[in-house]
Short mmCIF file of C-alpha atoms in Angstrom, two decimals:
data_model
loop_
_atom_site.label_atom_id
_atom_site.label_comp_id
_atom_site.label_asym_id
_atom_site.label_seq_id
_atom_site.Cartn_x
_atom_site.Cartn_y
_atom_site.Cartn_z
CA UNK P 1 32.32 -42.43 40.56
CA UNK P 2 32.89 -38.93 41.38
CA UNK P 3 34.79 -38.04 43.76
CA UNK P 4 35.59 -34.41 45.77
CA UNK P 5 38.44 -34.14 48.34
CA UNK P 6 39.37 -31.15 50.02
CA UNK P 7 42.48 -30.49 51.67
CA UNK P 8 43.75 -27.13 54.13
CA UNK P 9 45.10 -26.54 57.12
CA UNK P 10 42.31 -26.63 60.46
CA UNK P 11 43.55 -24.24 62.07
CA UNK P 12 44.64 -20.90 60.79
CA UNK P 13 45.41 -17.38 62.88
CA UNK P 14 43.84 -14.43 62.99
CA UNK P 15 44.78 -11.54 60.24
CA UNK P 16 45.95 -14.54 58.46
CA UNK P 17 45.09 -16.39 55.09
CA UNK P 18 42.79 -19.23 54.94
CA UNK P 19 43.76 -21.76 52.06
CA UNK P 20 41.83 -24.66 50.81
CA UNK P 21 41.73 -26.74 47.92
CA UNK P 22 39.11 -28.89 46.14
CA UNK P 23 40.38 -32.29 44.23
CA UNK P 24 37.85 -33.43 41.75
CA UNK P 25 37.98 -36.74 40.70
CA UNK P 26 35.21 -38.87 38.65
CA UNK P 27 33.16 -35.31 36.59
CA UNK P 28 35.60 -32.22 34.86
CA UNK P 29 35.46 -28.83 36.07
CA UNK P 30 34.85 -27.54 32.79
CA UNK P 31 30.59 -28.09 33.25
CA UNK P 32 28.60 -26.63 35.65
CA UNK P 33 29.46 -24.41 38.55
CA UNK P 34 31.69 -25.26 41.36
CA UNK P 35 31.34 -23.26 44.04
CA UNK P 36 32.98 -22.83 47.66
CA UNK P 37 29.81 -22.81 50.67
CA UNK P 38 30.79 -22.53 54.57
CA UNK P 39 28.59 -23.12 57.48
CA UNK P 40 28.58 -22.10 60.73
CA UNK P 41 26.39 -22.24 64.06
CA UNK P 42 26.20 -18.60 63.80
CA UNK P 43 25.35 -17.99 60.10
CA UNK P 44 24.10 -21.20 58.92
CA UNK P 45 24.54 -22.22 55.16
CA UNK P 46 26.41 -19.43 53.34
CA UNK P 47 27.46 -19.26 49.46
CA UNK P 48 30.87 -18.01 49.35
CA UNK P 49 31.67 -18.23 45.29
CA UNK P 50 31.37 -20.13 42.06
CA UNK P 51 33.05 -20.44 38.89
CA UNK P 52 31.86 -21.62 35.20
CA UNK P 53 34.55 -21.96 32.89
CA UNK P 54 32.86 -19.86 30.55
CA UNK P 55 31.47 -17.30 33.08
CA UNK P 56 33.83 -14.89 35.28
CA UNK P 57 33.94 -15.88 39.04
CA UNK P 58 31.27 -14.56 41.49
CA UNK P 59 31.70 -13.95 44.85
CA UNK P 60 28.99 -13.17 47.84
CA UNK P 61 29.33 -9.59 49.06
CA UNK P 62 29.54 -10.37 52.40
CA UNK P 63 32.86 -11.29 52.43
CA UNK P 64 34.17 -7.85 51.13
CA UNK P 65 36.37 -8.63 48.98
CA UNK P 66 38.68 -11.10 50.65
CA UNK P 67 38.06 -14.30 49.03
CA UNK P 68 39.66 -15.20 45.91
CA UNK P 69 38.71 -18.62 43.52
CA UNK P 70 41.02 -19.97 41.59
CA UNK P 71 41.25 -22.77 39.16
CA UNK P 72 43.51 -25.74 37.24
CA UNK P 73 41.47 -27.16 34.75
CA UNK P 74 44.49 -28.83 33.67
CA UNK P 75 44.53 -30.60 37.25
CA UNK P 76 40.66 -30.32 37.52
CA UNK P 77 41.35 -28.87 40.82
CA UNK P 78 40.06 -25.80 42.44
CA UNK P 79 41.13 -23.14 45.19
CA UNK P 80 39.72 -20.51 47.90
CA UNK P 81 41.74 -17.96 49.41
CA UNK P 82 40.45 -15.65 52.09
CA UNK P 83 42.95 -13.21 53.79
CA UNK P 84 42.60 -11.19 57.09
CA UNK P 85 40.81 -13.72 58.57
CA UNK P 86 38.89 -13.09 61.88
CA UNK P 87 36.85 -15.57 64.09
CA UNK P 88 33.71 -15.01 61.97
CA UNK P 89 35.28 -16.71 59.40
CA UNK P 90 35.62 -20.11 61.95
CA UNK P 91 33.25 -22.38 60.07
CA UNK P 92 32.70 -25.92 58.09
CA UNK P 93 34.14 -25.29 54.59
CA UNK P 94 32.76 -27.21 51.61
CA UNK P 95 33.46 -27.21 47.81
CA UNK P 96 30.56 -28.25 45.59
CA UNK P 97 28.89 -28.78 42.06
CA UNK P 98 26.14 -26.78 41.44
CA UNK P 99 24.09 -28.67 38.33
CA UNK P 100 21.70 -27.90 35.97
CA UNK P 101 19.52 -29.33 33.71
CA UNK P 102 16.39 -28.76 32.09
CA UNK P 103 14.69 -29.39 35.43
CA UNK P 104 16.38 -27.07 37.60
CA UNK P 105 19.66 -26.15 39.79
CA UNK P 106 20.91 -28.16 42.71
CA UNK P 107 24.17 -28.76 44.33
CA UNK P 108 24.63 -32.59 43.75
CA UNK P 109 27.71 -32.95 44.78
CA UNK P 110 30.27 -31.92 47.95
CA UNK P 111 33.09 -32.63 49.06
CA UNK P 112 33.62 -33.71 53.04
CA UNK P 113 33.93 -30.87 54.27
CA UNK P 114 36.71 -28.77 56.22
CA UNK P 115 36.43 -27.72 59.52
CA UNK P 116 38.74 -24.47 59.69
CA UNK P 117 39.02 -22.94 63.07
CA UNK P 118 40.50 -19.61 63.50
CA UNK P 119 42.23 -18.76 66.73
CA UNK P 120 45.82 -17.64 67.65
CA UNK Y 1 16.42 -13.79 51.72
CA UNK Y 2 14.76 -17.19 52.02
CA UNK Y 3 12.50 -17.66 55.30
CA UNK Y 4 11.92 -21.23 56.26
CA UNK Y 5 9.69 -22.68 58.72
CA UNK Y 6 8.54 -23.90 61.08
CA UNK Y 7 12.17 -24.07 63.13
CA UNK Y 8 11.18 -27.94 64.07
CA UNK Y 9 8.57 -29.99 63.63
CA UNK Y 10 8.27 -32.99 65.55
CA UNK Y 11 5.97 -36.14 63.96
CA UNK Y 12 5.50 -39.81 64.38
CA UNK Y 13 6.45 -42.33 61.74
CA UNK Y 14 3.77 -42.13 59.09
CA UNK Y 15 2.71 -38.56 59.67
CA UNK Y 16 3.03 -36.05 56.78
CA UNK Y 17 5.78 -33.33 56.71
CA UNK Y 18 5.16 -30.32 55.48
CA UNK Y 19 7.78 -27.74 55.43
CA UNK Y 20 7.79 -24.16 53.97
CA UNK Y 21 10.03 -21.81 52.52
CA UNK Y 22 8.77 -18.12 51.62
CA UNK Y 23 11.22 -16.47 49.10
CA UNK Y 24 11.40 -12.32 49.88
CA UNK Y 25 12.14 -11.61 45.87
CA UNK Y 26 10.43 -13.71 43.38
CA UNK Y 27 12.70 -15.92 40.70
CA UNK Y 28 12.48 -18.86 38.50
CA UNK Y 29 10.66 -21.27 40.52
CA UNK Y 30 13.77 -23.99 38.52
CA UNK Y 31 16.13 -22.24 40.70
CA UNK Y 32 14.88 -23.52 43.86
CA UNK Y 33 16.75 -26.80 45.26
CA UNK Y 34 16.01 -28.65 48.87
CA UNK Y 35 18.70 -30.68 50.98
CA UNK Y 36 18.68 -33.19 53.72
CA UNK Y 37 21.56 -32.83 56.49
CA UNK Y 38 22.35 -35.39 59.06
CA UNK Y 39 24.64 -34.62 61.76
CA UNK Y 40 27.86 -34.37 60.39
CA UNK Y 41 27.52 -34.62 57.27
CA UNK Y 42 27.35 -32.33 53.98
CA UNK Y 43 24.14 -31.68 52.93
CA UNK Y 44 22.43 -34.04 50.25
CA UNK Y 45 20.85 -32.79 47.18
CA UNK Y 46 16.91 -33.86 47.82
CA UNK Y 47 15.21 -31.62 45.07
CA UNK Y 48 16.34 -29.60 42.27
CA UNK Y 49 14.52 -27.33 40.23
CA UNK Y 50 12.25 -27.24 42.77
CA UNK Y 51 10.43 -31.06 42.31
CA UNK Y 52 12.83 -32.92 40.70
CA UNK Y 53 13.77 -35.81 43.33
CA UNK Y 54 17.59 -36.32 43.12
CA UNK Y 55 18.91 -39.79 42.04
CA UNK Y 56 18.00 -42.51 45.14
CA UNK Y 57 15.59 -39.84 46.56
CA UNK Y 58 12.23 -41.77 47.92
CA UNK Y 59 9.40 -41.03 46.05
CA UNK Y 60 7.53 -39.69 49.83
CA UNK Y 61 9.65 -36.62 49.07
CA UNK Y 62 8.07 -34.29 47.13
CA UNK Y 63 8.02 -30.28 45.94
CA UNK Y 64 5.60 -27.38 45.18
CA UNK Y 65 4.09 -24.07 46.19
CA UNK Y 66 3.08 -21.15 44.31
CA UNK Y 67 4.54 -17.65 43.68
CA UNK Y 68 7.55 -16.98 45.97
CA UNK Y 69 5.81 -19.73 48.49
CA UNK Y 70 7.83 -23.17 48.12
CA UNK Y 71 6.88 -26.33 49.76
CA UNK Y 72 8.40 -29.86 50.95
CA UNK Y 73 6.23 -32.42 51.45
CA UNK Y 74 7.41 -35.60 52.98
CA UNK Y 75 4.55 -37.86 52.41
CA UNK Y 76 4.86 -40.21 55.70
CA UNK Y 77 7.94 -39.80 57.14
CA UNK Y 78 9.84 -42.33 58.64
CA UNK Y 79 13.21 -42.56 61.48
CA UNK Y 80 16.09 -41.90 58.41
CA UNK Y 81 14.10 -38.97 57.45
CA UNK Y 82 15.15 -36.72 60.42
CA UNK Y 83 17.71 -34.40 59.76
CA UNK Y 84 17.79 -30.57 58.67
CA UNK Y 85 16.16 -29.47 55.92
CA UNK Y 86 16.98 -26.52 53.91
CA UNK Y 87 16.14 -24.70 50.90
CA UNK Y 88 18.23 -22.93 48.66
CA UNK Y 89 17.96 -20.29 45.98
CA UNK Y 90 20.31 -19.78 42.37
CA UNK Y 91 18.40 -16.96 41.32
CA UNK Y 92 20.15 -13.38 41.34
CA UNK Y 93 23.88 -12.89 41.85
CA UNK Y 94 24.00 -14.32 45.40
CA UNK Y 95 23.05 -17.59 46.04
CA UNK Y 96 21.22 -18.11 49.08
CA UNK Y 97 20.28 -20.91 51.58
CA UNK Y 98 17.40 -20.82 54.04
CA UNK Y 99 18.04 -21.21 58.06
CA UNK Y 100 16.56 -24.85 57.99
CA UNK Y 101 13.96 -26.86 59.59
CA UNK Y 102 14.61 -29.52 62.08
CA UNK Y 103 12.21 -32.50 61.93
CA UNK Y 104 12.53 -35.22 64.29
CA UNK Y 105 10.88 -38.53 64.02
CA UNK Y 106 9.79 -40.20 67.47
#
């Protein structure tokens, strides 16, 4: 059975960096994408990155530049940084497998989820 | 940009759900995937590649459309089946979710 736990502080300050980390238990992070999505009352649904093992990392514009993926394939575990953090960035965090087959794409599988609240 | 409506739609058990989603750039019509959110909880994977129901996914849930016009059908709904529905696009280099439809059962 596979299995995604996140882990991450709730609470982080403004100017500040936002960690989290996605545990992947159950499927390898070596297939398919694995991406990072947040949602919020204010901007619904949002795509923040993905990674492929044998792709480079992809990020969505709208976060200018300060979010950063990393991965462990050796711990099947994956990361998301974001630095300078502002109250915009106050939101449910998820990590999730994007799959693929010869039907189509769909996210199949996310973690929990992360509420991360940013306030001093 | 994906543009989904209507904002809620509000049926009686064994009515017929239909719920749109106009894309604003046309892509592989594979790359389009639907969820189901309850409150609280992460979205569930409902269709993928547009009309492929996801493993445990009723057969009253179904997918089509035409062109950059996608459609959910939920073919009698009944009270577990209200939630938000979005779709969700993995065409181009940003992946994109629609603003969701609320159905309520009552």
């Amino acid at each position: 059975q596979v299995h995604l736990q996140q882990s991450g502080p709730g609470l982080v300050k403004p100017s500040e960096t936002l960690s989290l980390t996605c545990n992947v238990s159950g499927a390898s992070i070596n297939s398919y994408y694995w991406s990072w999505i947040r949602q919020s009352p204010e901007r619904g649904l949002e795509w923040i990155g993905h990674f492929h093992s044998s792709v480079s990392i992809s990020y969505n514009p709208s976060l200018l530049s300060r979010g950063t993926i990393s991965r462990d394939f050796s711990r099947n575990q994956f990361s998301l940084k974001i630095v300078s953090v502002t109250a915009a960035d106050t939101a449910v965090y998820y990590c999730a497998r994007a799959y693929y087959d010869a039907a189509g794409f769909g996210f199949d599988l996310w973690g929990p989820g992360t509420r991360v609240t940013v306030s001093s | 940009v994906l543009t989904q409506s209507p904002g809620t739609l509000s049926l009686s058990p064994g009515q017929v759900a239909t719920l749109f989603c106009r894309a604003s750039q046309s892509f592989q019509r594979s790359y389009l995937a639907w969820y189901q959110q309850r409150g609280g909880q992460p979205p569930r994977l409902i269709l993928q590649g547009e009309s492929t129901r996801a493993a445990g996914v009723p057969d009253r849930f179904s997918g089509g459309g035409s062109g950059t016009d996608f459609i959910l059908t939920i073919g009698g709904v009944e009270p577990e089946d209200a939630a938000v529905y979005y779709c969700q696009q993995f065409g181009g280099g940003t992946w994109t979710f629609g603003q969701g439809t609320k159905v309520e059962v009552k």
